[in-house]
Every structure is written in C-alpha cells, then in structure tokens.
mmCIF file of C-alpha atoms in Angstrom:
data_model
loop_
_atom_site.group_PDB
_atom_site.id
_atom_site.type_symbol
_atom_site.label_atom_id
_atom_site.label_comp_id
_atom_site.label_asym_id
_atom_site.label_seq_id
_atom_site.Cartn_x
_atom_site.Cartn_y
_atom_site.Cartn_z
ATOM 1 C CA UNK A 1 -8.284 11.136 -28.969
ATOM 2 C CA UNK A 2 -5.544 13.483 -27.757
ATOM 3 C CA UNK A 3 -7.497 14.109 -24.566
ATOM 4 C CA UNK A 4 -7.743 10.359 -23.835
ATOM 5 C CA UNK A 5 -4.020 9.974 -24.527
ATOM 6 C CA UNK A 6 -3.216 12.821 -22.129
ATOM 7 C CA UNK A 7 -5.380 11.260 -19.406
ATOM 8 C CA UNK A 8 -3.696 7.858 -19.833
ATOM 9 C CA UNK A 9 -0.230 9.443 -19.891
ATOM 10 C CA UNK A 10 -0.995 11.479 -16.755
ATOM 11 C CA UNK A 11 -2.250 8.338 -15.003
ATOM 12 C CA UNK A 12 0.928 6.434 -15.930
ATOM 13 C CA UNK A 13 3.176 9.265 -14.722
ATOM 14 C CA UNK A 14 1.241 9.389 -11.447
ATOM 15 C CA UNK A 15 1.627 5.622 -11.027
ATOM 16 C CA UNK A 16 5.392 5.756 -11.580
ATOM 17 C CA UNK A 17 5.762 8.668 -9.163
ATOM 18 C CA UNK A 18 3.800 6.721 -6.517
ATOM 19 C CA UNK A 19 5.938 3.641 -7.083
ATOM 20 C CA UNK A 20 9.136 5.692 -6.790
ATOM 21 C CA UNK A 21 8.055 7.436 -3.579
ATOM 22 C CA UNK A 22 6.987 4.120 -2.058
ATOM 23 C CA UNK A 23 10.317 2.524 -2.990
ATOM 24 C CA UNK A 24 12.209 5.459 -1.426
ATOM 25 C CA UNK A 25 10.429 4.821 1.903
ATOM 26 C CA UNK A 26 11.030 1.074 1.580
ATOM 27 C CA UNK A 27 14.761 1.418 0.792
ATOM 28 C CA UNK A 28 15.248 3.999 3.567
ATOM 29 C CA UNK A 29 13.647 1.635 6.095
ATOM 30 C CA UNK A 30 16.153 -1.069 5.204
ATOM 31 C CA UNK A 31 19.286 1.084 4.953
ATOM 32 C CA UNK A 32 18.660 3.301 8.002
ATOM 33 C CA UNK A 33 17.023 0.922 10.484
ATOM 34 C CA UNK A 34 16.927 -2.792 9.638
ATOM 35 C CA UNK A 35 20.373 -3.439 8.154
ATOM 36 C CA UNK A 36 22.400 -1.600 10.864
ATOM 37 C CA UNK A 37 20.632 -3.644 13.581
ATOM 38 C CA UNK A 38 20.813 -6.932 11.609
ATOM 39 C CA UNK A 39 17.039 -7.387 11.428
ATOM 40 C CA UNK A 40 15.364 -9.200 8.551
ATOM 41 C CA UNK A 41 11.868 -10.003 7.346
ATOM 42 C CA UNK A 42 10.204 -11.925 4.524
ATOM 43 C CA UNK A 43 10.488 -11.601 0.768
ATOM 44 C CA UNK A 44 13.507 -11.507 -1.502
ATOM 45 C CA UNK A 45 14.791 -8.428 0.319
ATOM 46 C CA UNK A 46 14.797 -10.530 3.505
ATOM 47 C CA UNK A 47 16.802 -13.273 1.756
ATOM 48 C CA UNK A 48 19.239 -10.641 0.478
ATOM 49 C CA UNK A 49 19.601 -9.222 3.996
ATOM 50 C CA UNK A 50 20.483 -12.670 5.368
ATOM 51 C CA UNK A 51 23.093 -13.096 2.601
ATOM 52 C CA UNK A 52 24.480 -9.658 3.525
ATOM 53 C CA UNK A 53 24.771 -10.576 7.227
ATOM 54 C CA UNK A 54 26.605 -13.812 6.398
ATOM 55 C CA UNK A 55 28.849 -12.849 3.470
ATOM 56 C CA UNK A 56 28.957 -9.046 3.438
ATOM 57 C CA UNK A 57 27.612 -8.965 -0.147
ATOM 58 C CA UNK A 58 25.549 -5.796 -0.345
ATOM 59 C CA UNK A 59 21.803 -6.340 -0.240
ATOM 60 C CA UNK A 60 21.058 -4.719 -3.594
ATOM 61 C CA UNK A 61 23.393 -7.107 -5.448
ATOM 62 C CA UNK A 62 21.773 -10.348 -4.298
ATOM 63 C CA UNK A 63 18.315 -8.736 -4.509
ATOM 64 C CA UNK A 64 18.817 -7.930 -8.182
ATOM 65 C CA UNK A 65 20.336 -11.314 -9.064
ATOM 66 C CA UNK A 66 17.583 -13.308 -7.321
ATOM 67 C CA UNK A 67 14.849 -11.248 -8.948
ATOM 68 C CA UNK A 68 16.501 -11.585 -12.374
ATOM 69 C CA UNK A 69 16.452 -15.388 -11.990
ATOM 70 C CA UNK A 70 12.840 -15.368 -10.761
ATOM 71 C CA UNK A 71 11.761 -13.115 -13.634
ATOM 72 C CA UNK A 72 13.407 -15.481 -16.104
ATOM 73 C CA UNK A 73 11.424 -18.428 -14.719
ATOM 74 C CA UNK A 74 8.248 -16.357 -14.530
ATOM 75 C CA UNK A 75 8.423 -15.272 -18.178
ATOM 76 C CA UNK A 76 9.019 -18.868 -19.271
ATOM 77 C CA UNK A 77 6.352 -20.517 -17.067
ATOM 78 C CA UNK A 78 3.728 -17.811 -16.624
ATOM 79 C CA UNK A 79 4.239 -15.713 -19.701
ATOM 80 C CA UNK A 80 4.373 -11.879 -19.676
ATOM 81 C CA UNK A 81 2.154 -11.488 -16.577
ATOM 82 C CA UNK A 82 4.424 -9.020 -14.866
ATOM 83 C CA UNK A 83 4.312 -5.563 -16.348
ATOM 84 C CA UNK A 84 6.983 -3.004 -17.051
ATOM 85 C CA UNK A 85 6.161 -1.456 -13.682
ATOM 86 C CA UNK A 86 7.473 -4.558 -11.911
ATOM 87 C CA UNK A 87 10.725 -4.440 -13.891
ATOM 88 C CA UNK A 88 10.993 -0.712 -13.177
ATOM 89 C CA UNK A 89 10.410 -1.333 -9.455
ATOM 90 C CA UNK A 90 13.155 -3.985 -9.331
ATOM 91 C CA UNK A 91 15.722 -1.737 -11.025
ATOM 92 C CA UNK A 92 14.710 1.340 -9.012
ATOM 93 C CA UNK A 93 14.795 -0.478 -5.658
ATOM 94 C CA UNK A 94 18.218 -1.907 -6.505
ATOM 95 C CA UNK A 95 19.476 1.626 -7.159
ATOM 96 C CA UNK A 96 17.832 3.131 -4.058
ATOM 97 C CA UNK A 97 19.180 0.440 -1.734
ATOM 98 C CA UNK A 98 22.668 1.215 -3.031
ATOM 99 C CA UNK A 99 22.124 4.989 -2.834
ATOM 100 C CA UNK A 100 20.902 5.124 0.771
ATOM 101 C CA UNK A 101 23.635 2.801 1.991
ATOM 102 C CA UNK A 102 26.251 4.919 0.210
ATOM 103 C CA UNK A 103 24.836 8.088 1.803
ATOM 104 C CA UNK A 104 24.564 6.657 5.319
ATOM 105 C CA UNK A 105 27.775 4.629 5.614
ATOM 106 C CA UNK A 106 30.495 5.699 8.019
ATOM 107 C CA UNK A 107 34.041 6.290 6.736
ATOM 108 C CA UNK A 108 34.915 2.746 7.875
ATOM 109 C CA UNK A 109 32.203 1.330 5.608
ATOM 110 C CA UNK A 110 29.644 0.352 8.268
ATOM 111 C CA UNK A 111 26.060 1.527 8.568
ATOM 112 C CA UNK A 112 25.464 3.662 11.683
ATOM 113 C CA UNK A 113 22.901 2.695 14.312
ATOM 114 C CA UNK A 114 20.913 5.921 14.178
ATOM 115 C CA UNK A 115 18.831 5.100 17.266
ATOM 116 C CA UNK A 116 21.880 4.158 19.331
ATOM 117 C CA UNK A 117 23.201 0.759 20.414
ATOM 118 C CA UNK A 118 20.794 -1.762 21.920
ATOM 119 C CA UNK A 119 17.732 -0.218 20.242
ATOM 120 C CA UNK A 120 16.856 -3.201 18.058
ATOM 121 C CA UNK A 121 13.161 -3.155 18.937
ATOM 122 C CA UNK A 122 12.692 0.545 18.142
ATOM 123 C CA UNK A 123 14.625 0.056 14.904
ATOM 124 C CA UNK A 124 12.292 -2.846 14.169
ATOM 125 C CA UNK A 125 9.194 -0.666 14.735
ATOM 126 C CA UNK A 126 10.418 2.383 12.770
ATOM 127 C CA UNK A 127 11.886 0.296 9.955
ATOM 128 C CA UNK A 128 8.748 -1.819 9.635
ATOM 129 C CA UNK A 129 6.635 1.350 9.572
ATOM 130 C CA UNK A 130 8.649 2.739 6.647
ATOM 131 C CA UNK A 131 8.539 -0.595 4.812
ATOM 132 C CA UNK A 132 4.785 -0.920 5.283
ATOM 133 C CA UNK A 133 4.155 2.696 4.277
ATOM 134 C CA UNK A 134 6.232 2.245 1.126
ATOM 135 C CA UNK A 135 4.554 -1.018 0.131
ATOM 136 C CA UNK A 136 1.122 0.444 0.861
ATOM 137 C CA UNK A 137 1.800 3.306 -1.550
ATOM 138 C CA UNK A 138 3.085 1.312 -4.507
ATOM 139 C CA UNK A 139 1.354 -2.068 -4.109
ATOM 140 C CA UNK A 140 -1.725 -0.945 -6.092
ATOM 141 C CA UNK A 141 0.422 0.336 -8.958
ATOM 142 C CA UNK A 142 3.173 -2.261 -9.194
ATOM 143 C CA UNK A 143 5.073 -5.122 -7.608
ATOM 144 C CA UNK A 144 8.696 -5.651 -6.590
ATOM 145 C CA UNK A 145 8.608 -9.248 -7.843
ATOM 146 C CA UNK A 146 10.369 -11.620 -5.460
ATOM 147 C CA UNK A 147 8.183 -14.046 -3.554
ATOM 148 C CA UNK A 148 5.177 -12.827 -5.553
ATOM 149 C CA UNK A 149 6.703 -14.667 -8.507
ATOM 150 C CA UNK A 150 7.298 -17.847 -6.487
ATOM 151 C CA UNK A 151 3.708 -17.753 -5.282
ATOM 152 C CA UNK A 152 2.372 -17.333 -8.827
ATOM 153 C CA UNK A 153 4.461 -20.256 -10.151
ATOM 154 C CA UNK A 154 3.427 -22.634 -7.349
ATOM 155 C CA UNK A 155 -0.187 -21.481 -7.607
ATOM 156 C CA UNK A 156 -0.195 -22.514 -11.265
ATOM 157 C CA UNK A 157 0.498 -26.154 -10.394
ATOM 158 C CA UNK A 158 -0.835 -26.510 -6.831
ATOM 159 C CA UNK A 159 -4.181 -25.574 -5.315
ATOM 160 C CA UNK A 160 -2.686 -23.113 -2.817
ATOM 161 C CA UNK A 161 -3.821 -19.489 -2.519
ATOM 162 C CA UNK A 162 -1.292 -16.766 -3.328
ATOM 163 C CA UNK A 163 -1.586 -15.165 0.115
ATOM 164 C CA UNK A 164 -0.986 -18.444 1.924
ATOM 165 C CA UNK A 165 1.963 -19.312 -0.314
ATOM 166 C CA UNK A 166 3.595 -15.949 0.342
ATOM 167 C CA UNK A 167 3.010 -16.391 4.079
ATOM 168 C CA UNK A 168 4.758 -19.785 3.979
ATOM 169 C CA UNK A 169 7.717 -18.241 2.116
ATOM 170 C CA UNK A 170 8.017 -15.430 4.672
ATOM 171 C CA UNK A 171 7.894 -17.846 7.634
ATOM 172 C CA UNK A 172 10.717 -19.956 6.143
ATOM 173 C CA UNK A 173 12.870 -16.894 5.358
ATOM 174 C CA UNK A 174 12.477 -15.300 8.797
ATOM 175 C CA UNK A 175 12.951 -18.577 10.679
ATOM 176 C CA UNK A 176 16.215 -19.221 8.833
ATOM 177 C CA UNK A 177 17.735 -16.316 10.801
ATOM 178 C CA UNK A 178 18.174 -18.660 13.741
ATOM 179 C CA UNK A 179 20.745 -20.756 11.874
ATOM 180 C CA UNK A 180 22.861 -17.627 11.332
ATOM 181 C CA UNK A 181 22.646 -15.798 14.650
ATOM 182 C CA UNK A 182 21.581 -18.748 16.892
ATOM 183 C CA UNK A 183 19.351 -16.217 18.603
ATOM 184 C CA UNK A 184 15.562 -16.565 18.715
ATOM 185 C CA UNK A 185 15.339 -12.856 19.464
ATOM 186 C CA UNK A 186 16.326 -12.097 15.862
ATOM 187 C CA UNK A 187 13.593 -14.408 14.613
ATOM 188 C CA UNK A 188 11.003 -12.656 16.810
ATOM 189 C CA UNK A 189 12.175 -9.262 15.533
ATOM 190 C CA UNK A 190 11.654 -10.528 11.979
ATOM 191 C CA UNK A 191 8.082 -11.582 12.725
ATOM 192 C CA UNK A 192 7.464 -8.252 14.496
ATOM 193 C CA UNK A 193 8.552 -6.440 11.344
ATOM 194 C CA UNK A 194 6.208 -8.597 9.266
ATOM 195 C CA UNK A 195 3.302 -7.967 11.656
ATOM 196 C CA UNK A 196 3.810 -4.191 11.855
ATOM 197 C CA UNK A 197 4.261 -3.978 8.081
ATOM 198 C CA UNK A 198 0.931 -5.716 7.462
ATOM 199 C CA UNK A 199 -0.878 -3.305 9.815
ATOM 200 C CA UNK A 200 0.668 -0.218 8.196
ATOM 201 C CA UNK A 201 -0.002 -1.550 4.670
ATOM 202 C CA UNK A 202 -3.673 -2.122 5.496
ATOM 203 C CA UNK A 203 -3.941 1.328 7.074
ATOM 204 C CA UNK A 204 -2.367 3.103 4.087
ATOM 205 C CA UNK A 205 -4.469 1.229 1.529
ATOM 206 C CA UNK A 206 -7.746 1.489 3.430
ATOM 207 C CA UNK A 207 -7.288 5.165 4.339
ATOM 208 C CA UNK A 208 -7.024 6.069 0.669
ATOM 209 C CA UNK A 209 -10.175 4.076 -0.101
ATOM 210 C CA UNK A 210 -12.377 5.223 2.785
ATOM 211 C CA UNK A 211 -15.784 6.361 1.632
ATOM 212 C CA UNK A 212 -18.762 7.925 3.395
ATOM 213 C CA UNK A 213 -22.493 8.084 2.794
ATOM 214 C CA UNK A 214 -24.559 11.207 3.357
ATOM 215 C CA UNK A 215 -28.311 11.395 3.888
ATOM 216 C CA UNK A 216 -29.318 15.046 3.667
ATOM 217 C CA UNK A 217 -32.852 16.171 4.588
ATOM 218 C CA UNK A 218 -33.590 19.678 3.376
ATOM 219 C CA UNK A 219 -36.313 21.758 1.719
ATOM 220 C CA UNK A 220 -33.593 23.154 -0.527
ATOM 221 C CA UNK A 221 -32.705 19.724 -1.888
ATOM 222 C CA UNK A 222 -32.527 20.942 -5.496
ATOM 223 C CA UNK A 223 -29.831 23.538 -4.718
ATOM 224 C CA UNK A 224 -27.875 21.090 -2.568
ATOM 225 C CA UNK A 225 -27.996 18.348 -5.216
ATOM 226 C CA UNK A 226 -26.936 20.790 -7.930
ATOM 227 C CA UNK A 227 -24.077 22.155 -5.797
ATOM 228 C CA UNK A 228 -22.722 18.697 -4.912
ATOM 229 C CA UNK A 229 -22.896 17.616 -8.561
ATOM 230 C CA UNK A 230 -21.119 20.676 -9.945
ATOM 231 C CA UNK A 231 -18.798 21.766 -7.121
ATOM 232 C CA UNK A 232 -17.893 18.453 -5.442
ATOM 233 C CA UNK A 233 -18.168 16.411 -8.657
ATOM 234 C CA UNK A 234 -20.122 13.587 -7.012
ATOM 235 C CA UNK A 235 -23.266 11.821 -8.135
ATOM 236 C CA UNK A 236 -26.470 12.499 -6.215
ATOM 237 C CA UNK A 237 -29.653 10.454 -5.795
ATOM 238 C CA UNK A 238 -32.968 11.872 -4.542
ATOM 239 C CA UNK A 239 -35.271 9.603 -2.576
ATOM 240 C CA UNK A 240 -38.874 10.264 -1.585
ATOM 241 C CA UNK A 241 -39.410 10.374 2.177
ATOM 242 C CA UNK A 242 -42.267 11.142 4.556
ATOM 243 C CA UNK A 243 -41.901 12.666 8.023
ATOM 244 C CA UNK A 244 -43.899 10.452 10.374
ATOM 245 C CA UNK A 245 -44.688 13.250 12.828
ATOM 246 C CA UNK A 246 -45.556 15.937 10.269
ATOM 247 C CA UNK A 247 -46.928 13.480 7.690
ATOM 248 C CA UNK A 248 -45.339 15.707 5.058
ATOM 249 C CA UNK A 249 -43.311 14.515 2.070
ATOM 250 C CA UNK A 250 -39.632 15.448 1.732
ATOM 251 C CA UNK A 251 -36.783 14.670 -0.635
ATOM 252 C CA UNK A 252 -33.725 12.891 0.807
ATOM 253 C CA UNK A 253 -30.391 13.670 -0.883
ATOM 254 C CA UNK A 254 -28.162 10.558 -0.947
ATOM 255 C CA UNK A 255 -24.453 11.039 -1.675
ATOM 256 C CA UNK A 256 -21.554 8.572 -1.709
ATOM 257 C CA UNK A 257 -18.198 10.360 -1.543
ATOM 258 C CA UNK A 258 -14.573 9.984 -0.518
ATOM 259 C CA UNK A 259 -13.928 10.740 3.129
ATOM 260 C CA UNK A 260 -11.603 13.575 2.118
ATOM 261 C CA UNK A 261 -14.602 15.320 0.487
ATOM 262 C CA UNK A 262 -16.711 15.290 3.673
ATOM 263 C CA UNK A 263 -15.738 18.778 4.831
ATOM 264 C CA UNK A 264 -16.518 20.287 1.420
ATOM 265 C CA UNK A 265 -19.992 18.707 1.457
ATOM 266 C CA UNK A 266 -20.713 19.935 4.995
ATOM 267 C CA UNK A 267 -19.666 23.474 4.070
ATOM 268 C CA UNK A 268 -21.747 23.471 0.901
ATOM 269 C CA UNK A 269 -24.883 22.251 2.704
ATOM 270 C CA UNK A 270 -24.407 24.757 5.529
ATOM 271 C CA UNK A 271 -24.063 27.638 3.062
ATOM 272 C CA UNK A 272 -27.293 26.637 1.277
ATOM 273 C CA UNK A 273 -29.411 25.504 4.227
ATOM 274 C CA UNK A 274 -28.040 25.940 7.789
ATOM 275 C CA UNK A 275 -31.091 24.079 9.143
ATOM 276 C CA UNK A 276 -30.562 20.954 7.026
ATOM 277 C CA UNK A 277 -30.519 17.595 8.813
ATOM 278 C CA UNK A 278 -27.448 15.543 7.816
ATOM 279 C CA UNK A 279 -26.522 11.955 8.559
ATOM 280 C CA UNK A 280 -22.979 10.781 7.746
ATOM 281 C CA UNK A 281 -21.848 7.167 7.996
ATOM 282 C CA UNK A 282 -18.695 5.260 7.030
ATOM 283 C CA UNK A 283 -19.090 2.772 4.198
ATOM 284 C CA UNK A 284 -17.181 -0.520 4.117
ATOM 285 C CA UNK A 285 -16.888 -0.607 0.335
ATOM 286 C CA UNK A 286 -18.138 1.364 -2.662
ATOM 287 C CA UNK A 287 -17.761 -0.119 -6.136
ATOM 288 C CA UNK A 288 -18.482 1.488 -9.471
ATOM 289 C CA UNK A 289 -17.593 4.608 -11.431
ATOM 290 C CA UNK A 290 -15.456 6.994 -9.394
ATOM 291 C CA UNK A 291 -14.711 4.377 -6.719
ATOM 292 C CA UNK A 292 -13.156 0.889 -6.626
ATOM 293 C CA UNK A 293 -13.643 -1.552 -9.477
ATOM 294 C CA UNK A 294 -15.824 -4.585 -8.803
ATOM 295 C CA UNK A 295 -13.489 -7.591 -9.094
ATOM 296 C CA UNK A 296 -15.580 -10.766 -8.975
ATOM 297 C CA UNK A 297 -15.031 -13.755 -11.240
#
C-alpha cells in the first residue's frame, strides 16, 4: 500500500514540475518577445494581451480575472471537470507573467525589445517557439483553462467539436487586433504565432511518444530476449521463422520500445551476438502497458 502511495505521489510531483517548467517557458515567451513587440495570439492570454495594448492593464491581471469568471461558469454548467492542476496552472501562470515582466522591465516601466527595433517577425518566431514548447510540455498534465472552458461549455449544447470551437475562438481573438492597430501586419503576426505554436506543440508531444519496433534474427535469441527483458525493461515476443535460402528454422525476437531506448538495445545485441541481423522501424502508435493508453469510446 505504501509503495503504491509513493508511486502515485511521485507521479503527481512529476506532473506539477512539468506543468511549472512548461508555464515558465510560456510566460517567458510572452514577457520577453510578444508583449514588447505588441504581438498577440489566441486564447485568454491573447485577449489579455489586447487589453494590455489598449489600456495598459498588465496581462496577468486580466488573465486571472477572465479565467476566474470562466471557471465560475464551468463549475456551474459542467461540474467539477477541471482538476486542481488547472487551478494551479492559472495561479502559477498569473504569478510567472508578473514575475518575468517585473524582472525585464526598464526603469521607465517599459518592456525592452531584446531583439532590437523592427524585429517583430523574429520576435514572433522565438516567442511562438517558447509558447509552443511550454504548452507541449504541460498539455498532457494540465490545462490553463481559458478558451478550453468556452469550448467545453458550447460543446455541451451544440454539436461542434472542441478543436473546431477553439479554432473559431482563436480566429476571432487574433482578427480583433485589426480594430486596435488598424494594421493587417499585426493580424498576420498573430496567425504566424498560432501556426508556429501548433508545429512546436506537435513536435514536443510526438517526440516524447515516438516508439520503434525491432526484429532481431539471432541464434542467441534466448540471451538477447533475457537481456532486453531484464536490462532494458521491455517486453519481448519470440516468433518462429524459416530462412528461405537455408530452409532452417530460426527464432525472431520482436521488441517494441521507446526511441530513446534504441541505442541501449543495439549495444546489448552487439555485445551478445555481433553477427545478429537487426531491423528497426518507426511505429506510428503503440498502445498498452508501458506505452500510450487506448482511448476509444
């Protein structure tokens, strides 16, 4: 019982650390690159940035107020769907947005353009990269609320997918920049941020989930299977095969592993049987124990 509790506690601590690190990257992207160059994007943070450009009210203030209102509606309409991690993320991001702005501000109270004047596009690229990297890290462990909540509420009453609803929200938020700056360039920068963010998010998420499949042909299949099971901690399956040329039977060692474990498997096989024949291929998805959970209704 104590062992299970320790495992669950360790998993929760790891989740909160991941959320915090992701939020640090996200807040830094806003404070260091997007806000000084007056660039926005979708979500509640984008709305808060627009309010900041118009009124001077700091982004973290309006971000917190809007999310507090949304959470109130969400708890009333949807029930307690959003976990403590979402509430933690909202409070932590509010603090981090304030902290980074306080650290970066000039004595006159303005945020410096770290890349120099006239570098809006580069600020857009770097800022979007940080935002996407941050979201990619914490999106599997929590949510920052915002337009996620709007999408859930509308999805409850209308037959509109969550992804499409969030896309509509982001388009409206980014397009509204034109009415403030009267400059379509700002709108395009906003969509560039959204596009780059989505690419980086996909890359971060998919890179952590990449799996590979090994087919290992060796006379020392027993030693290899035992080594992979004990040293690499991966399951092994043995298949019966027949060499067409030699007409001799052989065991084929089949292994599904994380891409990061590939080098360890190659080294282990080489140490046991340098003449082994190995085939490695990337796998689109692996579901089950030790990999992703199968989520089908």
